[in-house]
Coordinates of C-alpha atoms and ligand atoms in Angstrom, one line a residue:
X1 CA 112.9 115.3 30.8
X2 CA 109.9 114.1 29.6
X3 CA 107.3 112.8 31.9
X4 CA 106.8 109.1 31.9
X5 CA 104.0 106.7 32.1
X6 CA 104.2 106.3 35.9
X7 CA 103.5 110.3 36.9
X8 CA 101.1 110.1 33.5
X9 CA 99.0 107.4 35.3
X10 CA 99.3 108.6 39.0
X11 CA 98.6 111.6 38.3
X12 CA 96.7 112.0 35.2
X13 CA 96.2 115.8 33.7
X14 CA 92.8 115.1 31.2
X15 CA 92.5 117.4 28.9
X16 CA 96.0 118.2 28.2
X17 CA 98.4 117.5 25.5
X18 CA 101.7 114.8 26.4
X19 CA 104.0 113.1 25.0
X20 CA 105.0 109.2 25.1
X21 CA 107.8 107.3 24.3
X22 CA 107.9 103.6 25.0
X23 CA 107.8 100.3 23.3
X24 CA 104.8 98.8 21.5
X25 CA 103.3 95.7 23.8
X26 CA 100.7 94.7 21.4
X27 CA 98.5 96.8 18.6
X28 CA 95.0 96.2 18.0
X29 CA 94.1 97.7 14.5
X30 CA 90.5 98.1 13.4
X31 CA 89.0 99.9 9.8
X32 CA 88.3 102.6 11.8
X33 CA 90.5 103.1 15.0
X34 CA 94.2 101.5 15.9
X35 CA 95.0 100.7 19.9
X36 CA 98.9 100.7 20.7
X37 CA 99.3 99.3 24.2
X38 CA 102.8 101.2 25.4
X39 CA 105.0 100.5 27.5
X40 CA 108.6 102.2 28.7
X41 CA 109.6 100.5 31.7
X42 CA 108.9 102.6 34.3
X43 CA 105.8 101.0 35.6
X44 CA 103.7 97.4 34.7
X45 CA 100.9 99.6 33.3
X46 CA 100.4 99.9 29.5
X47 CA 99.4 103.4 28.6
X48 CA 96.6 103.2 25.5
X49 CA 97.1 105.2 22.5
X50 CA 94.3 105.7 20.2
X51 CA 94.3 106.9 16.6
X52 CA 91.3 107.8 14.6
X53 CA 92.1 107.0 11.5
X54 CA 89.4 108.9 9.7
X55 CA 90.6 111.8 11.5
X56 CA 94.7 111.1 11.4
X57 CA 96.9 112.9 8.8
X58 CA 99.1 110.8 6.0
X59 CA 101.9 110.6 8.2
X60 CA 100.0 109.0 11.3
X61 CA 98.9 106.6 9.1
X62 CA 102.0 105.0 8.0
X63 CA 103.1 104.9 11.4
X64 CA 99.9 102.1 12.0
X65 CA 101.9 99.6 9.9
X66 CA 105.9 100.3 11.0
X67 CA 104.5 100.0 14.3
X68 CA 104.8 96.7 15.4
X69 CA 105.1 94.8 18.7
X70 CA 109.0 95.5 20.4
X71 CA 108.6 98.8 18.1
X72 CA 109.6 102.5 19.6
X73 CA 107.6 105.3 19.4
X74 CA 107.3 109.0 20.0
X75 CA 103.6 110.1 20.5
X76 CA 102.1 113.3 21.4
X77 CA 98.9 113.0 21.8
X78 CA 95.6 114.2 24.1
X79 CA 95.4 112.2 27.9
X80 CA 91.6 111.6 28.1
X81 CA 89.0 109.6 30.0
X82 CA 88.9 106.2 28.8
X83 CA 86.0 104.9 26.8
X84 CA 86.5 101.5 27.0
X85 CA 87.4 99.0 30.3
X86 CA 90.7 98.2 31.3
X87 CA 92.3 101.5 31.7
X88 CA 91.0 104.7 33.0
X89 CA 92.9 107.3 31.0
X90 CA 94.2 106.8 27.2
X91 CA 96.1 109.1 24.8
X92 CA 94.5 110.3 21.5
X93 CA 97.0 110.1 19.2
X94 CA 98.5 113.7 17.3
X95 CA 101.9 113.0 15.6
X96 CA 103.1 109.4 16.0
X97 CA 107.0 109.2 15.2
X98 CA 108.5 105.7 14.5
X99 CA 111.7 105.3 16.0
X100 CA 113.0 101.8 15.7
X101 CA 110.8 99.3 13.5
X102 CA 110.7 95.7 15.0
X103 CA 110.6 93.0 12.6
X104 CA 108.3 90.3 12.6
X105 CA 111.0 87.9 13.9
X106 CA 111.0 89.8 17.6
X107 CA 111.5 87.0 19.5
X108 CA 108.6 88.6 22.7
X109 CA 105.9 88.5 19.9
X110 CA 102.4 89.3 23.0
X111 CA 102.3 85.4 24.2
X112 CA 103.6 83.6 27.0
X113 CA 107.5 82.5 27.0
X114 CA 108.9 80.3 29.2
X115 CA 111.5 81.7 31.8
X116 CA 113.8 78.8 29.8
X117 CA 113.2 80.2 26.5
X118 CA 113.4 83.9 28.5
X119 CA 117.2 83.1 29.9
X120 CA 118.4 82.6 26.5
X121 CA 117.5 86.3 25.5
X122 CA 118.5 87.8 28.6
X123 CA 119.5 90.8 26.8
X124 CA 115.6 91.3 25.8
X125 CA 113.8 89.6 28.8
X126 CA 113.8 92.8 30.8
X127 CA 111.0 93.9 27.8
X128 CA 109.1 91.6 29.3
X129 CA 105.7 92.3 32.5
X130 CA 108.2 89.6 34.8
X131 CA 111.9 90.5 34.0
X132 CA 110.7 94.2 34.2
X133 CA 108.8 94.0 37.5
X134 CA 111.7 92.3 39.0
X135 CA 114.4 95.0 37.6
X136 CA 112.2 97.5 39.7
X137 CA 111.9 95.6 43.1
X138 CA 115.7 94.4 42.8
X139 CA 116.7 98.5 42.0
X140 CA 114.1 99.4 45.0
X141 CA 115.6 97.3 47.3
X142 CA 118.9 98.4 46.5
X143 CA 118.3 101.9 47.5
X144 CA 116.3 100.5 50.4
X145 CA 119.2 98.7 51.5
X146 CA 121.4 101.7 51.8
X147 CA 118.9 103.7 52.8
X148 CA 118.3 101.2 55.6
X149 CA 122.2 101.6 57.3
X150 CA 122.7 105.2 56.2
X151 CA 119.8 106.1 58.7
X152 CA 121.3 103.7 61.4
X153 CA 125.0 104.9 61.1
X154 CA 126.6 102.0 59.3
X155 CA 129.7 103.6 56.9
X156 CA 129.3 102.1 53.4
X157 CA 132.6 100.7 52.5
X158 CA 134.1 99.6 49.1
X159 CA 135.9 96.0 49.8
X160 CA 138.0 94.5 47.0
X161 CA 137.1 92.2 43.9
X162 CA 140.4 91.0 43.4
X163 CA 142.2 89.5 46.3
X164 CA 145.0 87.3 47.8
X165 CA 142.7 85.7 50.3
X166 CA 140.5 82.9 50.4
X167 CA 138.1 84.9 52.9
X168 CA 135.6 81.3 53.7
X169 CA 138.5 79.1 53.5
X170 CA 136.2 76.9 51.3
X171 CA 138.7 77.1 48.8
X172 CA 136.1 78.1 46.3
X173 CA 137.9 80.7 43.8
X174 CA 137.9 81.9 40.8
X175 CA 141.9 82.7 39.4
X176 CA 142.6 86.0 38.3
X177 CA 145.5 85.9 35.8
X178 CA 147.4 87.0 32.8
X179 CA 148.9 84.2 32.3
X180 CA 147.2 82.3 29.0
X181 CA 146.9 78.9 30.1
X182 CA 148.1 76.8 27.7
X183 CA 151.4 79.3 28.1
X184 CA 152.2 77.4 31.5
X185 CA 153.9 74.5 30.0
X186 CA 153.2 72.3 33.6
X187 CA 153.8 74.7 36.5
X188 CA 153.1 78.5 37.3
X189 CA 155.4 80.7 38.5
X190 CA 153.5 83.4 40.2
X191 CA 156.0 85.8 40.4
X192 CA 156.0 85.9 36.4
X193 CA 152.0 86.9 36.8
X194 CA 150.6 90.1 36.8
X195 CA 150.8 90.9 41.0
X196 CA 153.5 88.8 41.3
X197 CA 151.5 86.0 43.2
X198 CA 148.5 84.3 43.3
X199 CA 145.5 86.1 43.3
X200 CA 141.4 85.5 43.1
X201 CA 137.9 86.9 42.4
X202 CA 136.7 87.5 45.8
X203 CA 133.8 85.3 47.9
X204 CA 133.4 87.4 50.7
X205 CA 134.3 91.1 51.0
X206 CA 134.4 90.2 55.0
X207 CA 137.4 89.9 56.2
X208 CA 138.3 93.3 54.7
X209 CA 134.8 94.6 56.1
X210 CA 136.4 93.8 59.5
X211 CA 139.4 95.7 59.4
X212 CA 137.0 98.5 58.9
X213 CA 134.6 97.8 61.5
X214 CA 137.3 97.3 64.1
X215 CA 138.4 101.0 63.4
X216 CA 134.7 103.0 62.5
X217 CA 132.2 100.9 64.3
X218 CA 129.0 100.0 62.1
X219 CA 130.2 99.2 59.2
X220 CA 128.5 97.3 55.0
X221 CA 129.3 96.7 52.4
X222 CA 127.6 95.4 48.8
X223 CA 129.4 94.3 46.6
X224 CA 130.1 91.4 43.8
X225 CA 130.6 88.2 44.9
X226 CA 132.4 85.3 42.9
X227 CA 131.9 81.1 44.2
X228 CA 133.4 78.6 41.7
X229 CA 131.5 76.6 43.7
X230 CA 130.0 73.1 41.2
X231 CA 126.5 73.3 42.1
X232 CA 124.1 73.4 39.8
X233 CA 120.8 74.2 41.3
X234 CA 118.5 77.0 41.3
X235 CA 119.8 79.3 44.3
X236 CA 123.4 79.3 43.3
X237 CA 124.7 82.0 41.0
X238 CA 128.6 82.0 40.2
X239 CA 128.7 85.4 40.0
X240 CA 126.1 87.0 42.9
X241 CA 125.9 90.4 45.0
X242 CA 126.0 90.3 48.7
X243 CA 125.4 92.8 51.7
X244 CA 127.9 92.8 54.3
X245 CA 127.3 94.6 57.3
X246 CA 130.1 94.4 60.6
X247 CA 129.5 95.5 63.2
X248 CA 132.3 96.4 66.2
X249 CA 131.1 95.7 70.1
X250 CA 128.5 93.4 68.8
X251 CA 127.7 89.6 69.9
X252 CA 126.0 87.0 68.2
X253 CA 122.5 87.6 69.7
X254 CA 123.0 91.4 68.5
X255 CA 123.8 90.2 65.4
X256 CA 120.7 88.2 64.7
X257 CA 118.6 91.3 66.2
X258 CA 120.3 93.5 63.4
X259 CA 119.6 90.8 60.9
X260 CA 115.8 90.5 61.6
X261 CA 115.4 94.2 61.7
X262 CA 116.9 94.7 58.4
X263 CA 115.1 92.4 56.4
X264 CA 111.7 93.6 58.1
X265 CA 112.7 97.1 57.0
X266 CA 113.3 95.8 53.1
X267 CA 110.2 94.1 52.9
X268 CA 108.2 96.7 54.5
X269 CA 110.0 99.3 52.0
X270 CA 109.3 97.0 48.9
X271 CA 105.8 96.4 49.6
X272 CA 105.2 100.1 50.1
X273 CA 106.9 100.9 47.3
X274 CA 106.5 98.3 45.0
X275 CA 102.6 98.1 44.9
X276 CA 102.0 97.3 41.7
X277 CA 104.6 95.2 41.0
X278 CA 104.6 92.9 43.7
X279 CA 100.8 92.7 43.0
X280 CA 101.6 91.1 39.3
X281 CA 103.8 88.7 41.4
X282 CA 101.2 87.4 44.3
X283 CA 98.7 87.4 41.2
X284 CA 101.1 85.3 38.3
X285 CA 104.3 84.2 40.0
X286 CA 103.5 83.3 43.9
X287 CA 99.7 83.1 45.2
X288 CA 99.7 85.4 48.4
X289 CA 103.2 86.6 48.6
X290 CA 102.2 90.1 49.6
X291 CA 100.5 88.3 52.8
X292 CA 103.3 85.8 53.4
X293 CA 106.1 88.8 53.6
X294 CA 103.6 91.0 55.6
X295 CA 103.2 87.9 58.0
X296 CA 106.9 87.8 58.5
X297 CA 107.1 91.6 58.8
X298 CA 104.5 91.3 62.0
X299 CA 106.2 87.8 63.6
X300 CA 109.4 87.7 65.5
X301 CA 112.1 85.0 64.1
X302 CA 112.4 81.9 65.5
X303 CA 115.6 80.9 66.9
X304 CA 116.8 77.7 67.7
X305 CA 120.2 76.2 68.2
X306 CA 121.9 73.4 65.4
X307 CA 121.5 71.0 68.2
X308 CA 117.3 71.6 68.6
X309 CA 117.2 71.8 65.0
X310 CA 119.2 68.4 65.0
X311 CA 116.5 66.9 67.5
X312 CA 113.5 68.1 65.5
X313 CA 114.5 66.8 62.3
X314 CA 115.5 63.0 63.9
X315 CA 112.0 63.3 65.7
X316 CA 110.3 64.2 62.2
X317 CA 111.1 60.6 60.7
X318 CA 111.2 61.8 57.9
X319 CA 113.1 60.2 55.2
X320 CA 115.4 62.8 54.0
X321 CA 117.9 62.6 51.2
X322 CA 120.8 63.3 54.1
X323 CA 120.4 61.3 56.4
X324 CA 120.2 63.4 60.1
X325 CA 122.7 63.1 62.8
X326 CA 124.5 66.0 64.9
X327 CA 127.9 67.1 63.0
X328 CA 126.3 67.0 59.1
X329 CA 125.8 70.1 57.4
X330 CA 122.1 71.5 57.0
X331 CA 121.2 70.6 53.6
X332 CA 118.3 72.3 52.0
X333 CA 116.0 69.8 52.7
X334 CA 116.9 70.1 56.3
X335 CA 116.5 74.1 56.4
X336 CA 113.1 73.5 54.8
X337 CA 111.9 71.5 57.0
X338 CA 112.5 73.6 60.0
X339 CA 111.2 76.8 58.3
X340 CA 107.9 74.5 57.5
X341 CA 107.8 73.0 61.1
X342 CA 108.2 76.6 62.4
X343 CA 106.1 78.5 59.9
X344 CA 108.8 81.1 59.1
X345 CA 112.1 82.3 59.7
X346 CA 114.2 80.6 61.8
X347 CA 117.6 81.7 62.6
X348 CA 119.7 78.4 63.8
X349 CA 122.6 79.4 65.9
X350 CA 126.1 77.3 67.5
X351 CA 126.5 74.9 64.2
X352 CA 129.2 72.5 65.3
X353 CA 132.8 74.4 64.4
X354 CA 134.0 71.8 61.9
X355 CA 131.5 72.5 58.7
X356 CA 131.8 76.5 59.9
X357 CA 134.6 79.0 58.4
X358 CA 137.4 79.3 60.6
X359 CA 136.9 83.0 61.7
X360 CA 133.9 82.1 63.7
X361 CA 134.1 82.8 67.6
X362 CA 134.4 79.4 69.9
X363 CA 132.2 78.8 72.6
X364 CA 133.0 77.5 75.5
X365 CA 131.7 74.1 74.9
X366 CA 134.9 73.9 72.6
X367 CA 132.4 72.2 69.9
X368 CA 130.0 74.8 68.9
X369 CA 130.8 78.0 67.1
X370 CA 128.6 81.2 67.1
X371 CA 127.7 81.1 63.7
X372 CA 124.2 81.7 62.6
X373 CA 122.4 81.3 59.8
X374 CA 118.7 82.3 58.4
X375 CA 116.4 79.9 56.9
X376 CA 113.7 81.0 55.2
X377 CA 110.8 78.9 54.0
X378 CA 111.0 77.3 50.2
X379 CA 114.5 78.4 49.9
X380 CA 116.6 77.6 53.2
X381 CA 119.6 79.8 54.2
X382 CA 119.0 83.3 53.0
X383 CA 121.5 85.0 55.3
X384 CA 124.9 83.9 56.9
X385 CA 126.5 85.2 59.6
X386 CA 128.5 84.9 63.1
X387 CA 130.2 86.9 66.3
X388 CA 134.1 86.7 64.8
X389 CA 136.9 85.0 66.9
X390 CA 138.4 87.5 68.6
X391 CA 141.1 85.7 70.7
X392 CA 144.0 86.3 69.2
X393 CA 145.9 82.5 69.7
X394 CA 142.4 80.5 69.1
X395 CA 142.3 82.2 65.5
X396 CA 145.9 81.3 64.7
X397 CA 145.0 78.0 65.4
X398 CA 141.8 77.8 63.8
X399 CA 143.7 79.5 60.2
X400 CA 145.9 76.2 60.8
X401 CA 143.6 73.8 61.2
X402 CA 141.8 74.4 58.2
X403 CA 145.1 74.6 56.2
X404 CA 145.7 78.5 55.9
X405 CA 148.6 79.7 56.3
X406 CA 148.4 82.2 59.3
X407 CA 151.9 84.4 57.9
X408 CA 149.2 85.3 54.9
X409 CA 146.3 86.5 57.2
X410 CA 148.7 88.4 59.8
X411 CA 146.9 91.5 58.4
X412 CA 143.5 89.7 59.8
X413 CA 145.1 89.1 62.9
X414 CA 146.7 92.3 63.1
X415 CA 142.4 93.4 64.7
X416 CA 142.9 91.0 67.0
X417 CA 146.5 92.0 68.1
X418 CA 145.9 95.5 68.4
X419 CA 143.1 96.5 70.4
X420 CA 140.7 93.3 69.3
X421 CA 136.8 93.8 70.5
X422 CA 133.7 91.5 70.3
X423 CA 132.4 91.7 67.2
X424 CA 130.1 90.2 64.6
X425 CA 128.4 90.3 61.0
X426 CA 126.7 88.6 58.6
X427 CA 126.0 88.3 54.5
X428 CA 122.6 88.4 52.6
X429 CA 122.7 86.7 49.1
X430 CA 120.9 89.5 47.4
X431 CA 119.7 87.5 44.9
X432 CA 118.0 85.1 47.2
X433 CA 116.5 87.8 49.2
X434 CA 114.8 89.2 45.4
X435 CA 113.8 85.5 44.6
X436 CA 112.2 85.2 48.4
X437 CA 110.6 88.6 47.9
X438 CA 109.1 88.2 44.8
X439 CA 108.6 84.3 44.7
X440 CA 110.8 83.8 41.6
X441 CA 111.8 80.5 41.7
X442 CA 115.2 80.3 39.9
X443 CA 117.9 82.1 40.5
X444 CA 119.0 82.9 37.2
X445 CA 116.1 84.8 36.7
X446 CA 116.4 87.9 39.6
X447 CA 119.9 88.6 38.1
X448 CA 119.7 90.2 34.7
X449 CA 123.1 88.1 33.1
X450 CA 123.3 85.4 35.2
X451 CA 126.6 83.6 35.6
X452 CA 126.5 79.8 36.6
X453 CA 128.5 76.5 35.9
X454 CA 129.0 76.3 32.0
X455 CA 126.9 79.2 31.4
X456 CA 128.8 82.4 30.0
X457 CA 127.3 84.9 28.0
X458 CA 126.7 88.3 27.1
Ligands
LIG1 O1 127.0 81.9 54.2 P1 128.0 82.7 53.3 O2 129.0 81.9 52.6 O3 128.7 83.7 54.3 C1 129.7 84.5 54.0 O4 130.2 84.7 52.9 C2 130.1 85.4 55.2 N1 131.4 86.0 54.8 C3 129.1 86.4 55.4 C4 129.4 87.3 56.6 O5 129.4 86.8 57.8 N2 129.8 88.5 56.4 O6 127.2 83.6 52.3 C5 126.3 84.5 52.7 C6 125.0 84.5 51.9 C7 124.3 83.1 52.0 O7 123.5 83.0 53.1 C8 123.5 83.2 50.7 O8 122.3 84.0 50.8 C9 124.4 83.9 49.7 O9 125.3 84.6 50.5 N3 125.1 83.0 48.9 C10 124.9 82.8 47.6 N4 123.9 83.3 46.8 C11 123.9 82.9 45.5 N5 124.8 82.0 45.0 C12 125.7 81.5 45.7 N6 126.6 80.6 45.2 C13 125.8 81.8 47.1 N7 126.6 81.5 48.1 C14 126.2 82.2 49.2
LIG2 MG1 126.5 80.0 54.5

């Protein structure tokens, strides 16, 4: 393999001879000299490649004009001190290969583009300082996910896509068929479709997570995610990839100590690993993000209940959009104003059952569940999660109450029938973890095809 601009800057062997292969970011072309600023993804930094042109063969000298901005190039070339400011190592240029020509229509010509303008080229945005730097924190995190419950024994396990269950009971799905749908002439008849009933894009890979937990203790999973939910705003993807870690012998407070630990780990990971790109974002994208996640890093979470949180936000007086009484669902504007009052995270725990999914566990108040979720500032929820009903009869019930038929979940109940234990999880939007990270401010733009309402493409 060749070596790459990374290991070329970090460690940078003057004197010798090596060989580049990236993408023109902009050229710079005198009587005398040429600059290529080049770039091949695997690090913000531009690596300068000089050519003499006094000195430079026939060949090298074509190459100057073929080699425009969004062009690919091989170079071999000498790695010397820099002359000039901006860079402390540059390339003198040797043999110059062309090897894709970008005509003058390339749509990332070296100026700004809006992230509007950006979304509609999503196949070319990641050619660009922003969509690349957030490719390389969303692959870092990744691996620091797993790397995070690999070294704390959680079993990585592989939950469906397709599925026969509505696993929120928010009735939010997305049909999978074969049926065409103008073929259905009024009424389906599932037992004419492909599994012979009615099946859906999964929104949670829980339930099944469960049935694992409940049998191998620590259990994740991360995964696709699918919500046919209508909301069009700027933290909800269609299509979006969540982490799912269950964990068997576990209660709510547990739970929330998990959570908090986790995320500390990822941001600690990314901004030790992420230097320079998380630098480009405090600098262009959010003033002082690198001090805002260290900050969080160093400070424990808050953790109030829904019914403190209730009491703050009616003593605020402020005039929110949702108007503020115990029962209503946290609205954004709510979550944000806790995470502002608080300065941070706060995890808000025992929401009232009747806007919480039915598999949370009761508490005794016969009111409250022991569902939590994680509000960050800017955003609101981040993570959602709760200690699972483990009482057998009180689930039944709870699967009826919200309309599900219990015959359909007698798998679910089967954990609680046969050797049922406390137990507990809870689900990071992935996507809303990379925009809190890096300080993106719309969704669309930490995923690299982004699926929302009446957006389909590539
Ligand atoms: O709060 P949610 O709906 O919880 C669950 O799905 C549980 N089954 C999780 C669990 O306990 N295992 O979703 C979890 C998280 C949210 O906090 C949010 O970060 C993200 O998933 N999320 C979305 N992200 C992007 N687009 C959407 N439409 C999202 N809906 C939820
Ligand atoms: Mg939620």
């Amino acid at each position: 393999m060749d070596i790459r601009i990374k290991e070329i800057l970090k460690t940078p062997a003057t004197g010798q001879e090596i060989r580049v292969k990236g993408w023109v970011r902009s050229k710079r072309d005198s009587k005398a000299v040429c600059f290529l600023a080049i770039n091949d993804g695997s690090c913000m930094s531009n690596i300068q490649v000089i050519i003499d042109k006094e000195s430079a063969n026939n060949g090298v000298l074509n190459s100057i004009n073929r080699l425009n901005t969004g062009a690919s190039c091989n170079i071999l070339g000498k790695l010397v001190e820099s002359q000039g400011q901006g860079q402390s190592v540059e390339v003198q240029a040797l043999e110059v290969e062309v090897l894709g020509e970008a005509p003058e229509d390339y749509p990332l010509q070296k100026k700004r583009h809006s992230f509007e303008f950006l979304r509609e080229i999503a196949h070319l945005r990641p050619r660009t300082n922003t969509f690349a730097a957030v490719a390389r924190v969303r692959n870092s995190m990744s691996f620091a996910i797993h790397k995070y419950f690999q070294e704390n024994g959680f079993l990585y396990v592989n939950t469906p896509i397709i599925t026969e269950s509505d696993a929120e009971g928010a009735g939010e799905m997305f049909q999978v068929t074969t049926v065409p749908l103008d073929k259905l002439n009024g009424g389906v008849d599932y037992s004419r479709d492909f599994f012979g009933k009615k099946a859906s894009l999964t929104v949670s890979g829980q339930l099944c997570g469960e049935t694992y937990a409940t049998a191998l203790g620590n259990i994740y999973t991360f995964g696709p995610t699918f919500r046919a939910e209508n909301s069009n705003t700027t933290k909800h993807l269609a299509e979006f990839w969540m982490i799912e870690p269950e964990m068997a012998f576990c209660d709510i407070n547990m739970n929330i100590d998990i959570a908090e630990d986790f995320l500390k780990y990822i941001l600690k990971y990314v901004l030790e690993n992420c230097q320079e790109d998380m630098e480009f974002f405090d600098q262009h994208i959010e003033k002082g993000v690198i001090d805002k996640l260290k900050g969080v890093i160093n400070t424990e979470f808050t953790r109030i209940t829904y019914t403190d949180g209730i009491k703050i936000l009616e003593e605020s007086k402020k005039d929110f959009q949702f108007p503020v009484k115990w029962g209503i669902d946290l609205q954004t504007e709510h979550e944000k104003y806790l995470t502002e009052h608080f300065g941070g995270p706060v995890a808000v725990v025992d929401y009232p059952k009747d806007i919480k999914a039915f598999y949370m566990k009761l508490n005794a108040d016969g009111k409250t569940v022991r569902g939590v979720d994680i509000l960050v500032p800017r955003l609101g929820e981040i993570i959602g999660g709760s200690q699972r009903e483990d009482d057998y009869d009180i689930l039944v019930q709870k699967i009826k109450e919200v309309g599900l038929k219990p015959e359909e979940y007698s798998w679910y109940l089967d954990t609680r029938k046969y050797g049922s234990v406390p137990h507990s999880g809870f689900g990071l939007g992935f996507a809303r973890l990379i925009m809190y990270v890096t300080g993106m401010e719309n969704i669309r733009d930490v995923i690299p095809f982004p699926r929302t309402t009446k957006n389909l493409r590539f």
